[in-house]
C-alpha atoms as one frame of an Amber mdcrd trajectory, in Angstrom:
protein
 174.590 129.295  66.973 172.811 131.763  64.406 174.929 133.822  62.418 173.507
 137.222  60.970 174.757 139.413  58.538 173.849 143.488  58.903 174.782 147.060
  58.257 176.356 148.829  60.671 173.369 151.503  60.206 170.644 148.647  61.150
 172.552 147.491  64.775 170.696 147.965  67.899 171.847 151.107  70.503 173.115
 147.976  72.792 175.121 146.376  69.510 176.679 149.448  68.565 177.999 149.943
  72.115 179.109 146.406  72.076 180.770 147.184  68.775 182.262 150.052  69.788
 183.400 147.900  73.275 184.862 145.551  70.379 186.514 148.110  68.408 187.595
 151.043  70.550 190.724 151.684  68.429 188.912 150.597  65.416 188.827 147.473
  63.388 192.533 146.410  61.149 192.755 144.642  57.625 193.389 141.275  60.333
 189.903 141.446  61.699 188.060 142.432  58.031 186.366 138.909  56.856 185.578
 139.200  52.414 182.609 136.497  50.930 180.952 136.358  47.854 177.016 136.368
  47.599 174.940 134.542  45.659 175.055 137.378  42.965 178.868 137.482  42.679
 179.428 140.640  44.648 181.359 140.105  47.352 180.948 141.576  50.395 183.423
 143.177  53.445 182.117 142.323  57.223 183.564 142.219  61.022 182.661 139.408
  63.466 180.637 140.989  66.542 179.688 137.820  68.713 177.355 137.707  70.687
 176.112 135.146  73.311 173.629 133.457  71.272 174.245 135.483  67.671 177.210
 136.044  65.523 176.940 139.013  63.762 178.936 139.713  60.855 178.644 144.124
  60.720 178.791 144.544  56.988 181.815 147.932  56.736 181.576 150.557  53.593
 183.432 153.872  53.975 181.010 155.523  55.400 180.922 153.261  58.290 184.945
 153.971  58.262 184.772 157.525  58.215 181.933 157.437  60.711 184.510 155.901
  63.326 187.018 157.755  62.521 184.993 161.120  63.063 184.509 159.994  66.719
 187.584 158.682  67.659 188.694 161.804  66.491 185.705 163.468  68.464 186.272
 161.973  71.691 190.284 162.096  71.793 189.670 165.815  71.554 189.658 168.105
  74.809 186.565 170.278  73.712 184.788 166.998  73.521 185.754 166.235  77.230
 185.215 169.931  78.408 181.626 169.942  76.777 179.816 167.306  78.728 181.857
 167.286  82.052 183.757 163.928  80.957 186.470 163.670  83.494 187.304 160.465
  82.946 188.045 157.939  80.022 184.712 156.059  79.181 184.558 152.777  80.265
 182.359 151.189  78.153 179.158 150.647  80.201 176.170 151.130  78.692 174.310
 153.555  81.089 172.033 156.068  79.745 173.774 159.693  79.847 171.473 162.863
  80.445 173.101 165.619  80.020 172.931 168.547  82.634 170.618 171.576  82.422
 171.932 174.922  81.589
């Protein structure tokens, strides 16, 4: 199995959707892996396994803030009303087309 270290910002839309599906409520301390780079710097990451690749997605405060923002936004009534969402998101990755006004 191939192993890849990457940043959340560099994930493809499909992998980003898979990440959000794997960690729908966010990740916890038990999900975080910490390891040292050859330069001596520490990296913290969470695993994102696919069929043929194990991605280690680097985490930082910006990513944590972004996930918290979308979690808060998605749980608000305003978000659901704005996009006409009547049911909970099922994790599908179809393209959503906004209705024209």
